mmCIF file of C-alpha atoms in Angstrom:
data_model
loop_
_atom_site.group_PDB
_atom_site.id
_atom_site.type_symbol
_atom_site.label_atom_id
_atom_site.label_comp_id
_atom_site.label_asym_id
_atom_site.label_seq_id
_atom_site.Cartn_x
_atom_site.Cartn_y
_atom_site.Cartn_z
ATOM 1 C CA MET A 94 -0.254 0.135 -0.227
ATOM 2 C CA ASP A 95 1.272 3.572 -0.704
ATOM 3 C CA GLU A 96 2.382 4.990 2.423
ATOM 4 C CA THR A 97 2.531 8.370 1.243
ATOM 5 C CA ALA A 98 -1.387 8.467 0.354
ATOM 6 C CA PRO A 99 -3.705 10.483 3.001
ATOM 7 C CA ASP A 100 -5.784 8.158 5.512
ATOM 8 C CA ILE A 101 -8.219 10.694 5.022
ATOM 9 C CA VAL A 102 -8.721 13.164 2.302
ATOM 10 C CA LYS A 103 -8.814 16.932 3.228
ATOM 11 C CA PRO A 104 -11.789 19.102 2.061
ATOM 12 C CA GLY A 105 -10.977 20.644 -1.518
ATOM 13 C CA LEU A 106 -7.867 18.373 -1.803
ATOM 14 C CA SER A 107 -7.781 17.195 -5.887
ATOM 15 C CA ARG A 108 -6.467 13.827 -6.787
ATOM 16 C CA PRO A 109 -6.331 14.325 -10.518
ATOM 17 C CA ASP A 110 -4.239 11.098 -10.383
ATOM 18 C CA LEU A 111 -7.872 9.102 -9.747
ATOM 19 C CA GLU A 112 -9.416 10.065 -12.749
ATOM 20 C CA GLY A 113 -9.365 7.684 -15.591
ATOM 21 C CA ARG A 114 -10.216 7.568 -19.210
ATOM 22 C CA SER A 115 -13.846 8.686 -20.552
ATOM 23 C CA TYR A 116 -16.578 8.870 -22.996
ATOM 24 C CA ALA A 117 -18.268 11.793 -23.619
ATOM 25 C CA PRO A 118 -22.095 11.993 -24.010
ATOM 26 C CA LEU A 119 -23.652 10.532 -27.208
ATOM 27 C CA SER A 120 -26.417 13.583 -27.230
ATOM 28 C CA CYS A 121 -23.203 15.911 -27.971
ATOM 29 C CA GLY A 122 -24.648 18.234 -25.262
ATOM 30 C CA LYS A 123 -24.304 18.629 -21.814
ATOM 31 C CA THR A 124 -23.682 15.388 -19.117
ATOM 32 C CA VAL A 125 -26.998 14.856 -17.460
ATOM 33 C CA TYR A 126 -26.006 11.408 -16.229
ATOM 34 C CA LEU A 127 -22.412 10.801 -15.012
ATOM 35 C CA VAL A 128 -21.985 6.662 -14.696
ATOM 36 C CA VAL A 129 -18.391 6.069 -12.671
ATOM 37 C CA LEU A 130 -16.684 2.530 -13.085
ATOM 38 C CA LEU A 131 -14.563 1.163 -10.149
ATOM 39 C CA HIS A 132 -12.472 -1.676 -11.454
ATOM 40 C CA GLY A 133 -10.979 -5.015 -9.508
ATOM 41 C CA LEU A 134 -7.995 -5.505 -8.016
ATOM 42 C CA GLY A 135 -4.485 -5.062 -9.661
ATOM 43 C CA VAL A 136 -5.106 -3.016 -12.255
ATOM 44 C CA ASP A 137 -6.734 0.413 -13.325
ATOM 45 C CA GLY A 138 -9.708 2.321 -14.749
ATOM 46 C CA ASP A 139 -8.374 1.336 -18.367
ATOM 47 C CA ASP A 140 -9.240 -2.310 -18.011
ATOM 48 C CA LEU A 141 -13.106 -1.838 -16.918
ATOM 49 C CA ILE A 142 -14.219 1.614 -19.150
ATOM 50 C CA ASP A 143 -14.284 -0.167 -22.584
ATOM 51 C CA ILE A 144 -17.396 -2.043 -21.905
ATOM 52 C CA ALA A 145 -18.875 1.459 -21.207
ATOM 53 C CA VAL A 146 -19.901 1.509 -25.158
ATOM 54 C CA ASN A 147 -21.943 -1.232 -24.751
ATOM 55 C CA TRP A 148 -24.322 1.060 -22.694
ATOM 56 C CA GLN A 149 -24.057 4.243 -24.480
ATOM 57 C CA PRO A 150 -27.129 3.482 -27.065
ATOM 58 C CA SER A 151 -29.074 2.885 -23.486
ATOM 59 C CA LEU A 152 -27.645 6.245 -21.784
ATOM 60 C CA LEU A 153 -27.650 9.137 -25.070
ATOM 61 C CA LYS A 154 -26.545 11.839 -22.082
ATOM 62 C CA ALA A 155 -24.033 10.178 -19.854
ATOM 63 C CA GLU A 156 -20.904 10.130 -19.736
ATOM 64 C CA PHE A 157 -18.718 7.469 -18.400
ATOM 65 C CA LEU A 158 -16.075 8.076 -16.487
ATOM 66 C CA ALA A 159 -13.072 5.499 -14.855
ATOM 67 C CA MET A 160 -11.810 5.836 -11.369
ATOM 68 C CA HIS A 161 -8.443 4.826 -10.822
ATOM 69 C CA ALA A 162 -7.692 3.037 -7.202
ATOM 70 C CA PRO A 163 -5.948 5.181 -4.306
ATOM 71 C CA PHE A 164 -3.150 2.706 -3.906
ATOM 72 C CA PRO A 165 -0.711 1.032 -6.126
ATOM 73 C CA PHE A 166 -1.270 -3.223 -5.965
ATOM 74 C CA ASP A 167 0.431 -4.293 -2.958
ATOM 75 C CA GLN A 168 1.119 -8.139 -4.005
ATOM 76 C CA GLY A 169 2.102 -7.188 -7.876
ATOM 77 C CA PRO A 170 4.827 -4.877 -9.531
ATOM 78 C CA THR A 171 1.462 -2.627 -11.337
ATOM 79 C CA GLY A 172 -1.916 -2.043 -10.923
ATOM 80 C CA ARG A 173 -3.449 -0.548 -8.314
ATOM 81 C CA GLN A 174 -5.862 -1.511 -5.650
ATOM 82 C CA TRP A 175 -8.803 0.099 -2.932
ATOM 83 C CA TYR A 176 -7.891 -1.579 -0.103
ATOM 84 C CA SER A 177 -5.056 -4.219 1.173
ATOM 85 C CA VAL A 178 -6.246 -7.901 0.950
ATOM 86 C CA ALA A 179 -2.938 -9.103 2.693
ATOM 87 C CA ASP A 180 -5.130 -8.969 6.036
ATOM 88 C CA ARG A 181 -8.535 -10.599 4.837
ATOM 89 C CA SER A 182 -9.686 -10.343 8.239
ATOM 90 C CA PRO A 183 -13.027 -8.940 8.410
ATOM 91 C CA GLU A 184 -11.589 -5.682 10.982
ATOM 92 C CA LYS A 185 -9.085 -4.729 8.522
ATOM 93 C CA ILE A 186 -10.884 -5.120 4.618
ATOM 94 C CA MET A 187 -14.028 -2.655 6.780
ATOM 95 C CA GLU A 188 -10.664 -0.215 7.592
ATOM 96 C CA GLY A 189 -9.843 -0.506 4.086
ATOM 97 C CA LEU A 190 -13.382 0.015 2.611
ATOM 98 C CA ARG A 191 -14.133 3.076 4.859
ATOM 99 C CA LYS A 192 -10.847 4.509 3.934
ATOM 100 C CA ALA A 193 -11.630 4.123 -0.026
ATOM 101 C CA GLU A 194 -15.383 5.656 0.869
ATOM 102 C CA GLY A 195 -13.723 8.597 2.208
ATOM 103 C CA ILE A 196 -11.734 9.375 -1.590
ATOM 104 C CA LEU A 197 -14.200 8.032 -3.687
ATOM 105 C CA ASN A 198 -16.122 10.040 -1.904
ATOM 106 C CA GLN A 199 -14.681 12.752 -2.604
ATOM 107 C CA PHE A 200 -13.759 12.504 -6.227
ATOM 108 C CA LEU A 201 -17.855 12.092 -6.923
ATOM 109 C CA ASP A 202 -18.073 15.727 -5.105
ATOM 110 C CA GLU A 203 -15.780 16.967 -7.552
ATOM 111 C CA SER A 204 -17.147 15.057 -10.450
ATOM 112 C CA LEU A 205 -20.158 15.748 -9.923
ATOM 113 C CA ALA A 206 -19.598 19.315 -8.603
ATOM 114 C CA LYS A 207 -17.752 19.911 -12.195
ATOM 115 C CA ARG A 208 -20.968 19.144 -13.860
ATOM 116 C CA ARG A 209 -23.516 20.650 -12.018
ATOM 117 C CA LEU A 210 -25.343 17.260 -11.321
ATOM 118 C CA ASP A 211 -26.746 16.248 -8.009
ATOM 119 C CA ASP A 212 -26.160 12.130 -6.475
ATOM 120 C CA ARG A 213 -30.019 11.483 -8.252
ATOM 121 C CA HIS A 214 -28.055 11.611 -11.834
ATOM 122 C CA LEU A 215 -24.759 9.463 -10.645
ATOM 123 C CA ALA A 216 -24.261 5.491 -11.140
ATOM 124 C CA LEU A 217 -21.783 3.516 -9.463
ATOM 125 C CA VAL A 218 -20.653 0.115 -11.724
ATOM 126 C CA GLY A 219 -17.829 -1.804 -9.554
ATOM 127 C CA PHE A 220 -16.169 -5.277 -10.837
ATOM 128 C CA SER A 221 -14.643 -7.735 -7.737
ATOM 129 C CA GLN A 222 -12.923 -5.143 -5.627
ATOM 130 C CA GLY A 223 -14.218 -2.311 -7.207
ATOM 131 C CA ALA A 224 -17.920 -3.706 -6.969
ATOM 132 C CA MET A 225 -17.204 -4.271 -3.036
ATOM 133 C CA VAL A 226 -16.411 -0.196 -2.813
ATOM 134 C CA ALA A 227 -19.640 0.742 -4.597
ATOM 135 C CA LEU A 228 -21.635 -0.822 -2.373
ATOM 136 C CA HIS A 229 -19.891 0.005 0.803
ATOM 137 C CA THR A 230 -19.914 3.277 -0.610
ATOM 138 C CA GLY A 231 -23.016 4.176 -2.139
ATOM 139 C CA LEU A 232 -25.207 2.854 0.300
ATOM 140 C CA ARG A 233 -23.811 5.248 3.209
ATOM 141 C CA ARG A 234 -23.723 8.482 0.502
ATOM 142 C CA ARG A 235 -26.552 10.634 -0.164
ATOM 143 C CA LYS A 236 -29.291 9.258 -2.421
ATOM 144 C CA ILE A 237 -27.983 8.411 -5.430
ATOM 145 C CA GLY A 238 -29.436 6.876 -9.323
ATOM 146 C CA ALA A 239 -28.285 2.831 -8.697
ATOM 147 C CA ILE A 240 -25.518 1.147 -8.390
ATOM 148 C CA VAL A 241 -24.330 -2.185 -9.955
ATOM 149 C CA SER A 242 -21.974 -5.106 -8.815
ATOM 150 C CA PHE A 243 -20.405 -7.816 -10.955
ATOM 151 C CA SER A 244 -18.344 -10.208 -8.655
ATOM 152 C CA GLY A 245 -19.098 -7.988 -5.737
ATOM 153 C CA ALA A 246 -19.729 -8.501 -2.377
ATOM 154 C CA LEU A 247 -21.507 -6.954 0.373
ATOM 155 C CA HIS A 248 -19.411 -6.845 3.655
ATOM 156 C CA GLY A 249 -20.103 -5.430 7.242
ATOM 157 C CA ALA A 250 -23.588 -6.199 6.524
ATOM 158 C CA GLU A 251 -24.258 -6.180 9.965
ATOM 159 C CA LEU A 252 -23.405 -2.181 10.143
ATOM 160 C CA LEU A 253 -25.661 -1.024 7.528
ATOM 161 C CA PRO A 254 -28.725 -0.492 9.536
ATOM 162 C CA ALA A 255 -27.237 1.972 11.225
ATOM 163 C CA GLU A 256 -24.814 3.298 8.503
ATOM 164 C CA ILE A 257 -27.448 3.255 5.466
ATOM 165 C CA ARG A 258 -28.406 6.628 4.033
ATOM 166 C CA SER A 259 -29.103 5.613 0.495
ATOM 167 C CA ARG A 260 -31.492 3.357 -0.868
ATOM 168 C CA PRO A 261 -30.638 3.042 -5.031
ATOM 169 C CA PRO A 262 -31.501 0.463 -6.997
ATOM 170 C CA VAL A 263 -28.882 -2.452 -6.831
ATOM 171 C CA LEU A 264 -28.103 -4.983 -9.988
ATOM 172 C CA LEU A 265 -26.309 -7.872 -8.310
ATOM 173 C CA ILE A 266 -24.938 -10.414 -11.246
ATOM 174 C CA HIS A 267 -22.534 -12.676 -10.618
ATOM 175 C CA GLY A 268 -21.201 -16.285 -12.206
ATOM 176 C CA ASN A 269 -21.663 -19.119 -10.220
ATOM 177 C CA GLU A 270 -18.310 -20.757 -11.150
ATOM 178 C CA ASP A 271 -16.641 -17.571 -9.877
ATOM 179 C CA GLN A 272 -12.704 -19.268 -7.736
ATOM 180 C CA VAL A 273 -12.277 -15.998 -6.904
ATOM 181 C CA VAL A 274 -15.363 -14.199 -5.082
ATOM 182 C CA PRO A 275 -17.933 -17.111 -4.360
ATOM 183 C CA TYR A 276 -20.746 -16.927 -5.474
ATOM 184 C CA GLU A 277 -22.571 -16.859 -2.236
ATOM 185 C CA ARG A 278 -21.617 -13.975 -1.771
ATOM 186 C CA MET A 279 -23.966 -12.362 -4.151
ATOM 187 C CA THR A 280 -26.965 -14.363 -2.758
ATOM 188 C CA GLU A 281 -25.885 -12.922 0.683
ATOM 189 C CA ALA A 282 -26.071 -9.672 -0.312
ATOM 190 C CA LYS A 283 -29.288 -9.808 -1.940
ATOM 191 C CA ALA A 284 -30.823 -10.687 0.903
ATOM 192 C CA ALA A 285 -29.140 -8.152 3.411
ATOM 193 C CA LEU A 286 -30.204 -5.593 0.992
ATOM 194 C CA LYS A 287 -33.379 -6.797 0.875
ATOM 195 C CA ALA A 288 -34.373 -6.680 4.486
ATOM 196 C CA LEU A 289 -32.998 -3.166 4.318
ATOM 197 C CA ASP A 290 -35.629 -2.466 1.783
ATOM 198 C CA VAL A 291 -32.929 -1.779 -1.271
ATOM 199 C CA PRO A 292 -35.009 -2.317 -3.850
ATOM 200 C CA VAL A 293 -32.352 -4.901 -5.443
ATOM 201 C CA LYS A 294 -32.070 -7.685 -8.378
ATOM 202 C CA SER A 295 -29.926 -10.289 -8.855
ATOM 203 C CA MET A 296 -28.830 -11.969 -12.336
ATOM 204 C CA THR A 297 -26.778 -15.491 -11.719
ATOM 205 C CA ARG A 298 -24.168 -16.562 -14.655
ATOM 206 C CA LYS A 299 -24.470 -20.298 -15.449
ATOM 207 C CA GLY A 300 -20.987 -21.782 -15.891
ATOM 208 C CA LEU A 301 -18.527 -18.128 -15.954
ATOM 209 C CA GLY A 302 -16.162 -17.288 -13.490
ATOM 210 C CA HIS A 303 -14.611 -14.161 -12.061
ATOM 211 C CA SER A 304 -15.414 -12.085 -15.230
ATOM 212 C CA ILE A 305 -18.027 -10.094 -17.307
ATOM 213 C CA ASP A 306 -20.205 -11.324 -20.395
ATOM 214 C CA GLU A 307 -21.975 -9.993 -22.915
ATOM 215 C CA VAL A 308 -25.049 -10.804 -21.410
ATOM 216 C CA GLY A 309 -23.993 -8.977 -17.877
ATOM 217 C CA ILE A 310 -23.157 -5.864 -19.752
ATOM 218 C CA ALA A 311 -26.571 -5.840 -22.229
ATOM 219 C CA ALA A 312 -28.399 -5.989 -18.719
ATOM 220 C CA VAL A 313 -26.750 -3.163 -16.935
ATOM 221 C CA GLY A 314 -27.133 -0.853 -20.078
ATOM 222 C CA ASP A 315 -31.075 -1.287 -19.813
ATOM 223 C CA PHE A 316 -30.277 -1.464 -15.508
ATOM 224 C CA LEU A 317 -29.163 2.146 -15.798
ATOM 225 C CA HIS A 318 -31.590 3.383 -18.268
ATOM 226 C CA ASP A 319 -34.498 2.787 -15.993
ATOM 227 C CA SER A 320 -33.056 3.408 -12.922
ATOM 228 C CA LEU A 321 -31.445 6.600 -13.646
ATOM 229 C CA VAL A 322 -33.487 8.426 -16.309
ATOM 230 C CA PRO A 323 -37.687 9.608 -15.846
ATOM 231 C CA LYS A 324 -40.155 8.208 -18.183
ATOM 232 C CA LYS A 325 -40.898 11.564 -19.698
ATOM 233 C CA ALA A 326 -36.764 12.336 -19.757
ATOM 234 C CA ALA A 327 -36.751 9.257 -21.864
ATOM 235 C CA HIS A 328 -38.818 10.191 -24.287
ATOM 236 C CA ASP A 329 -37.993 13.560 -25.104
ATOM 237 C CA GLU A 330 -33.609 12.214 -25.318
ATOM 238 C CA HIS A 331 -34.592 9.761 -28.260
ATOM 239 C CA ASP A 332 -36.675 12.602 -29.792
ATOM 240 C CA ASP A 333 -33.507 15.554 -29.604
ATOM 241 C CA HIS A 334 -31.050 12.952 -30.504
ATOM 242 C CA ASP A 335 -29.490 13.641 -33.980
ATOM 243 C CA HIS A 336 -27.355 11.300 -34.876
#
């Protein structure tokens, strides 16, 4: 883990190193929705951003932005991590998630302010460790538009009743042959979220390991559109698109 990285990000402190590649809205106009992608362990935002091209036709006014995890991967020569997994005890995992939460929240605050958007127009899409950070942070943040978890898990579910601040639509997608994050983590997360009245849907990808497939990607496009875009706005969005 990067020993020079701050444990707590101070207000107003910019971290330009966290911002990865992005895709601008296909509508060629102002960004109305912001979808932030959070990558998995040992890579960076460039590993995930290109799947967003599949969702652009569903969200013509959305910008898709990849965020790089804040810390260098401490178990390999390259890549990034949201928190260390050298110690996988529940206490250390929660400590790491809370540090990542503070950094991610500041990044989101700055990104939304730059585009003059509020949280309702924000969605988080994460894979693996990035999905865990998305679930942890999104449920504790102000009302956001949607959360998508690919091959993730919900850590600290027992703490959520006291800490939950947002109940956005959540989509959980997981391969039942996942050998990295067991498939059971999805069913556990779904049960915990349903108990807290979070509108949650799940999708099992039979035969899929720790990965993302085309069927899951397609489902996310529809989910993001339905979660973020009001019905009238959805009609208007297609009417004023001139490509």
